[in-house]
C-alpha cells in the first residue's frame, strides 16, 4: 500500500492499527505509535488530530505489520518492564516475564536474612533482568551474571549500565559454572531453559521468535536443572542457597533433584496464579 493512501493523523493511525492487529490492537498500536512519535500515550489521546511525518507513518506501519506477522511486541518496542525497571530487550534475549519476579522477590527476602557482604551468582542471565534487579534492590550485594551467549551478554551489559549497577554486576561468558573459577557465593539463582521437546513445537508464534537457546531444556525440560543442582554445591558457601525458576508442572521433580543432591529446607514457591514457579534449597557443608 502506498504511504499516501495510509492514515495520517494520530487518530487515523491508531484506528488502522486496532483493525489490523485485532484483539490487542488498540493498546499495542498506542505503544508502537508512542515509540515512533516520542509522544506519551496520554499525549496521543490529547492530540488525535496531529499529523505525523511521512517517515514516522512509514515506520509505524512497518512495526504494526511486523507485529501482525508475530514479532514480539517487546522486541519492537525494545524494552520490557520487570521489577519496576525498564530493561532493553532484543532478539538475542528471552523477554523477562512477570512470573520471574517471584524468583527475584524470594531471593531478596532470603538475602536480607543472611550475613553481609553478600555475593550472588545468576546463571543463564540473558538480558540480566534477574541479576540487575538484585543489584538494584540489594544495594551492597556483589552479583555475577553468566550466560553462554555473547550477544545476550552485550544486552545484559547495556542494562547494567542503564541502571547504574555495572560496577557491582560482573558479567561472564561461558557454560554455567565454567567461567566461575574458584569463587563461591551465598546465593545462586537461575531461570534456565526448561521447555520440553514436545512443548517447543506447541509454543505460540511470538514465543517461537525468542531464542531457542533460552527456551529448550532437553527432552523432559530438566537438563539444565540436573547440571545446575549437581554442580552448584561446590560454588555455594556453607550454608548457601539455590533458587531456580521452573515450569509450572515441574515443581515436584525439581524439588526431588534438590533433595537427591543433598539440599535441605527445600520448598516450592507458587506464583500469583497459584502455579509452582520457584524451587529453593539450602546447601550445607559438602
CSV table of C-alpha atoms in Angstrom, one decimal:
chain,number,residue,atom,x,y,z
A,1,UNK,CA,0.0,0.0,0.0
A,2,UNK,CA,1.4,3.4,-0.9
A,3,UNK,CA,2.0,5.6,2.2
A,4,UNK,CA,-0.1,8.4,0.7
A,5,UNK,CA,-3.2,6.1,0.9
A,6,UNK,CA,-2.5,5.3,4.5
A,7,UNK,CA,-3.9,7.1,7.6
A,8,UNK,CA,-2.0,10.3,8.5
A,9,UNK,CA,-3.3,11.6,11.9
A,10,UNK,CA,-2.7,10.1,15.3
A,11,UNK,CA,-6.4,9.0,15.5
A,12,UNK,CA,-6.4,7.5,12.0
A,13,UNK,CA,-3.2,5.6,12.6
A,14,UNK,CA,-4.5,4.2,15.9
A,15,UNK,CA,-7.8,3.2,14.3
A,16,UNK,CA,-6.0,1.4,11.4
A,17,UNK,CA,-3.7,-0.4,13.9
A,18,UNK,CA,-6.7,-1.5,16.0
A,19,UNK,CA,-8.4,-3.0,13.0
A,20,UNK,CA,-5.2,-4.5,11.5
A,21,UNK,CA,-4.0,-6.2,14.8
A,22,UNK,CA,-7.3,-7.3,16.2
A,23,UNK,CA,-7.9,-8.1,19.9
A,24,UNK,CA,-4.9,-6.2,21.4
A,25,UNK,CA,-4.6,-3.7,18.5
A,26,UNK,CA,-5.7,-0.6,20.4
A,27,UNK,CA,-3.2,-0.9,23.2
A,28,UNK,CA,-0.3,-2.2,21.0
A,29,UNK,CA,-0.9,0.5,18.5
A,30,UNK,CA,-0.7,3.1,21.1
A,31,UNK,CA,2.6,1.7,22.4
A,32,UNK,CA,4.1,1.4,19.0
A,33,UNK,CA,3.0,4.9,18.0
A,34,UNK,CA,4.4,6.3,21.2
A,35,UNK,CA,7.7,4.7,20.4
A,36,UNK,CA,7.7,6.2,16.8
A,37,UNK,CA,6.4,9.7,17.7
A,38,UNK,CA,8.0,10.2,21.1
A,39,UNK,CA,4.6,11.1,22.5
A,40,UNK,CA,3.3,9.6,25.7
A,41,UNK,CA,0.1,7.5,25.3
A,42,UNK,CA,-1.8,10.3,27.1
A,43,UNK,CA,-0.5,12.9,24.6
A,44,UNK,CA,-1.6,10.7,21.7
A,45,UNK,CA,-5.1,10.8,23.1
A,46,UNK,CA,-4.9,14.5,23.8
A,47,UNK,CA,-3.9,15.4,20.3
A,48,UNK,CA,-5.7,12.9,18.0
A,49,UNK,CA,-5.7,15.4,15.0
A,50,UNK,CA,-1.9,15.8,14.9
A,51,UNK,CA,-0.4,14.6,11.5
A,52,UNK,CA,2.8,12.6,11.7
A,53,UNK,CA,5.6,13.0,9.2
A,54,UNK,CA,5.7,10.6,6.3
A,55,UNK,CA,8.8,8.8,7.7
A,56,UNK,CA,7.1,8.3,11.1
A,57,UNK,CA,3.9,7.0,9.4
A,58,UNK,CA,6.0,4.6,7.3
A,59,UNK,CA,8.0,3.4,10.3
A,60,UNK,CA,4.8,2.9,12.3
A,61,UNK,CA,3.1,0.9,9.6
A,62,UNK,CA,6.2,-1.3,9.3
A,63,UNK,CA,6.2,-2.0,13.0
A,64,UNK,CA,2.5,-2.8,13.0
A,65,UNK,CA,2.9,-5.3,10.1
A,66,UNK,CA,5.8,-6.9,11.9
A,67,UNK,CA,3.7,-7.3,15.0
A,68,UNK,CA,0.9,-8.8,12.9
A,69,UNK,CA,3.4,-11.3,11.5
A,70,UNK,CA,4.2,-12.5,15.0
A,71,UNK,CA,7.2,-10.4,16.1
A,72,UNK,CA,7.1,-10.0,19.9
A,73,UNK,CA,5.8,-6.6,20.9
A,74,UNK,CA,8.7,-6.1,23.3
A,75,UNK,CA,11.3,-6.6,20.6
A,76,UNK,CA,9.6,-3.9,18.5
A,77,UNK,CA,9.5,-1.6,21.5
A,78,UNK,CA,13.0,-2.5,22.5
A,79,UNK,CA,12.1,-2.6,26.2
A,80,UNK,CA,10.3,-4.7,28.8
A,81,UNK,CA,9.3,-3.7,32.3
A,82,UNK,CA,10.4,-6.0,35.1
A,83,UNK,CA,10.5,-5.4,38.9
A,84,UNK,CA,9.6,-1.8,38.3
A,85,UNK,CA,12.6,-1.3,36.0
A,86,UNK,CA,12.8,-1.0,32.2
A,87,UNK,CA,15.1,-3.4,30.5
A,88,UNK,CA,16.5,-3.3,27.0
A,89,UNK,CA,15.4,-6.4,25.0
A,90,UNK,CA,16.1,-7.7,21.5
A,91,UNK,CA,16.0,-10.9,19.5
A,92,UNK,CA,19.2,-12.2,21.4
A,93,UNK,CA,17.5,-12.4,24.8
A,94,UNK,CA,14.5,-14.0,26.3
A,95,UNK,CA,11.8,-11.4,27.2
A,96,UNK,CA,11.6,-11.1,31.0
A,97,UNK,CA,8.2,-12.3,32.3
A,98,UNK,CA,6.3,-11.1,35.4
A,99,UNK,CA,6.3,-14.7,36.7
A,100,UNK,CA,10.1,-14.4,37.1
A,101,UNK,CA,9.6,-11.6,39.6
A,102,UNK,CA,8.7,-14.3,42.1
A,103,UNK,CA,12.2,-15.6,41.9
A,104,UNK,CA,13.7,-12.1,42.5
A,105,UNK,CA,11.4,-11.3,45.3
A,106,UNK,CA,12.1,-14.6,47.1
A,107,UNK,CA,15.8,-14.0,46.6
A,108,UNK,CA,15.6,-10.5,48.1
A,109,UNK,CA,13.6,-11.8,51.1
A,110,UNK,CA,16.2,-14.5,51.7
A,111,UNK,CA,19.2,-12.3,51.2
A,112,UNK,CA,18.1,-9.8,53.8
A,113,UNK,CA,18.3,-12.6,56.4
A,114,UNK,CA,21.9,-13.6,55.5
A,115,UNK,CA,25.3,-12.2,56.6
A,116,UNK,CA,26.7,-9.4,54.5
A,117,UNK,CA,28.5,-8.5,52.3
A,118,UNK,CA,26.6,-10.8,50.1
A,119,UNK,CA,27.7,-12.5,46.9
A,120,UNK,CA,25.1,-13.7,44.4
A,121,UNK,CA,25.6,-15.7,41.1
A,122,UNK,CA,22.9,-15.6,38.4
A,123,UNK,CA,23.2,-18.3,35.7
A,124,UNK,CA,21.6,-18.1,32.3
A,125,UNK,CA,21.3,-14.4,32.8
A,126,UNK,CA,20.1,-13.4,29.3
A,127,UNK,CA,19.1,-9.7,29.5
A,128,UNK,CA,20.4,-9.5,33.0
A,129,UNK,CA,17.0,-8.8,34.4
A,130,UNK,CA,17.4,-11.0,37.5
A,131,UNK,CA,21.0,-10.1,38.3
A,132,UNK,CA,20.4,-6.4,37.7
A,133,UNK,CA,17.2,-6.3,39.7
A,134,UNK,CA,19.0,-8.0,42.6
A,135,UNK,CA,21.9,-5.5,42.4
A,136,UNK,CA,19.4,-2.6,42.3
A,137,UNK,CA,17.4,-3.7,45.3
A,138,UNK,CA,20.2,-5.2,47.4
A,139,UNK,CA,22.5,-2.2,47.4
A,140,UNK,CA,25.6,-3.8,48.9
A,141,UNK,CA,25.4,-7.1,47.1
A,142,UNK,CA,28.0,-8.2,44.6
A,143,UNK,CA,26.4,-10.0,41.7
A,144,UNK,CA,28.0,-12.2,39.0
A,145,UNK,CA,25.9,-12.9,35.8
A,146,UNK,CA,26.8,-15.7,33.4
A,147,UNK,CA,25.4,-16.7,30.0
A,148,UNK,CA,26.8,-18.7,27.1
A,149,UNK,CA,25.6,-16.2,24.5
A,150,UNK,CA,27.9,-13.3,23.8
A,151,UNK,CA,25.1,-11.4,22.2
A,152,UNK,CA,22.9,-11.8,25.2
A,153,UNK,CA,25.7,-10.6,27.5
A,154,UNK,CA,26.1,-7.4,25.4
A,155,UNK,CA,22.4,-6.7,26.2
A,156,UNK,CA,23.0,-7.5,29.9
A,157,UNK,CA,26.0,-5.1,30.0
A,158,UNK,CA,23.9,-2.4,28.4
A,159,UNK,CA,21.2,-2.9,31.0
A,160,UNK,CA,23.7,-2.9,33.9
A,161,UNK,CA,25.0,0.4,32.6
A,162,UNK,CA,21.5,1.8,32.1
A,163,UNK,CA,20.6,1.1,35.8
A,164,UNK,CA,24.0,2.2,37.1
A,165,UNK,CA,25.0,-1.1,38.6
A,166,UNK,CA,27.7,-2.1,36.2
A,167,UNK,CA,30.3,-1.6,39.0
A,168,UNK,CA,28.6,-4.3,41.1
A,169,UNK,CA,27.5,-6.7,38.4
A,170,UNK,CA,30.3,-8.8,36.9
A,171,UNK,CA,29.3,-10.3,33.5
A,172,UNK,CA,31.0,-13.5,32.4
A,173,UNK,CA,30.6,-15.6,29.2
A,174,UNK,CA,30.5,-19.4,29.5
A,175,UNK,CA,28.5,-22.5,30.0
A,176,UNK,CA,27.0,-22.4,33.5
A,177,UNK,CA,29.8,-22.7,36.1
A,178,UNK,CA,32.7,-22.9,33.7
A,179,UNK,CA,33.8,-19.3,33.9
A,180,UNK,CA,33.5,-19.0,37.7
A,181,UNK,CA,36.8,-20.5,38.7
A,182,UNK,CA,37.1,-20.9,42.5
A,183,UNK,CA,34.6,-18.3,43.5
A,184,UNK,CA,31.9,-19.1,46.0
A,185,UNK,CA,28.5,-17.5,46.6
A,186,UNK,CA,25.9,-17.1,49.3
A,187,UNK,CA,23.1,-17.4,46.8
A,188,UNK,CA,22.8,-18.9,43.3
A,189,UNK,CA,19.8,-18.0,41.1
A,190,UNK,CA,18.8,-19.2,37.7
A,191,UNK,CA,15.9,-19.1,35.2
A,192,UNK,CA,17.3,-21.8,32.9
A,193,UNK,CA,15.7,-23.1,29.7
A,194,UNK,CA,13.0,-25.6,30.8
A,195,UNK,CA,10.7,-26.1,27.8
A,196,UNK,CA,10.4,-29.8,26.8
A,197,UNK,CA,10.9,-31.0,23.2
A,198,UNK,CA,7.2,-31.7,22.9
A,199,UNK,CA,6.3,-28.3,24.2
A,200,UNK,CA,8.7,-26.5,21.8
A,201,UNK,CA,6.6,-27.2,18.8
A,202,UNK,CA,3.4,-26.0,20.5
A,203,UNK,CA,4.7,-22.6,21.6
A,204,UNK,CA,2.8,-19.5,20.5
A,205,UNK,CA,4.2,-18.0,17.3
A,206,UNK,CA,5.6,-14.9,19.1
A,207,UNK,CA,7.4,-17.1,21.7
A,208,UNK,CA,9.0,-19.1,18.9
A,209,UNK,CA,10.6,-15.8,17.8
A,210,UNK,CA,12.6,-15.8,21.1
A,211,UNK,CA,16.0,-17.5,21.2
A,212,UNK,CA,15.6,-21.3,21.4
A,213,UNK,CA,18.8,-21.4,23.3
A,214,UNK,CA,17.0,-19.7,26.2
A,215,UNK,CA,13.9,-22.0,25.9
A,216,UNK,CA,14.7,-25.6,25.2
A,217,UNK,CA,15.6,-27.6,28.3
A,218,UNK,CA,16.0,-31.0,26.7
A,219,UNK,CA,13.6,-33.9,26.1
A,220,UNK,CA,12.0,-33.6,29.5
A,221,UNK,CA,12.9,-30.0,30.2
A,222,UNK,CA,15.1,-30.9,33.1
A,223,UNK,CA,18.6,-31.0,31.5
A,224,UNK,CA,19.8,-27.7,33.0
A,225,UNK,CA,18.3,-28.4,36.4
A,226,UNK,CA,20.3,-31.6,36.7
A,227,UNK,CA,23.6,-29.8,35.9
A,228,UNK,CA,22.9,-26.7,38.0
A,229,UNK,CA,21.7,-28.6,41.1
A,230,UNK,CA,24.5,-31.1,41.0
A,231,UNK,CA,27.3,-28.7,40.3
A,232,UNK,CA,26.1,-25.7,42.4
A,233,UNK,CA,27.1,-27.2,45.8
A,234,UNK,CA,30.8,-26.7,45.2
A,235,UNK,CA,30.2,-23.0,44.4
A,236,UNK,CA,27.9,-22.3,47.4
A,237,UNK,CA,29.2,-21.1,50.7
A,238,UNK,CA,28.2,-23.2,53.7
A,239,UNK,CA,25.4,-22.6,54.2
A,240,UNK,CA,24.3,-21.3,50.8
A,241,UNK,CA,21.0,-21.2,48.9
A,242,UNK,CA,20.0,-22.2,45.4
A,243,UNK,CA,16.8,-20.7,43.8
A,244,UNK,CA,15.6,-21.7,40.3
A,245,UNK,CA,12.5,-20.8,38.3
A,246,UNK,CA,10.6,-23.8,37.0
A,247,UNK,CA,7.8,-24.6,34.6
A,248,UNK,CA,4.5,-24.9,36.5
A,249,UNK,CA,4.4,-28.7,36.1
A,250,UNK,CA,8.0,-29.3,37.2
A,251,UNK,CA,7.9,-28.5,40.9
A,252,UNK,CA,8.0,-31.9,42.4
A,253,UNK,CA,10.5,-33.3,40.0
A,254,UNK,CA,12.9,-30.4,40.5
A,255,UNK,CA,12.4,-30.5,44.3
A,256,UNK,CA,13.3,-34.2,44.2
A,257,UNK,CA,16.6,-33.3,42.3
A,258,UNK,CA,17.4,-30.8,45.1
A,259,UNK,CA,16.9,-33.4,47.8
A,260,UNK,CA,18.8,-36.2,45.9
A,261,UNK,CA,21.8,-33.8,45.7
A,262,UNK,CA,21.9,-33.1,49.4
A,263,UNK,CA,19.9,-29.9,49.7
A,264,UNK,CA,17.8,-29.3,52.7
A,265,UNK,CA,14.8,-27.0,53.6
A,266,UNK,CA,13.6,-27.4,50.0
A,267,UNK,CA,10.5,-25.6,49.1
A,268,UNK,CA,8.3,-25.0,46.1
A,269,UNK,CA,7.1,-21.4,45.8
A,270,UNK,CA,3.9,-20.6,43.9
A,271,UNK,CA,3.4,-17.6,41.6
A,272,UNK,CA,0.4,-15.2,41.8
A,273,UNK,CA,-1.7,-17.6,39.7
A,274,UNK,CA,-1.2,-20.4,42.2
A,275,UNK,CA,1.2,-22.3,39.9
A,276,UNK,CA,4.5,-23.8,41.0
A,277,UNK,CA,7.2,-21.3,39.9
A,278,UNK,CA,10.3,-21.4,42.1
A,279,UNK,CA,12.2,-24.2,43.9
A,280,UNK,CA,14.6,-23.2,46.7
A,281,UNK,CA,17.0,-25.3,48.8
A,282,UNK,CA,19.8,-24.9,51.3
A,283,UNK,CA,23.2,-26.4,50.9
A,284,UNK,CA,25.4,-27.2,53.9
A,285,UNK,CA,29.0,-28.4,54.1
A,286,UNK,CA,29.9,-30.9,51.3
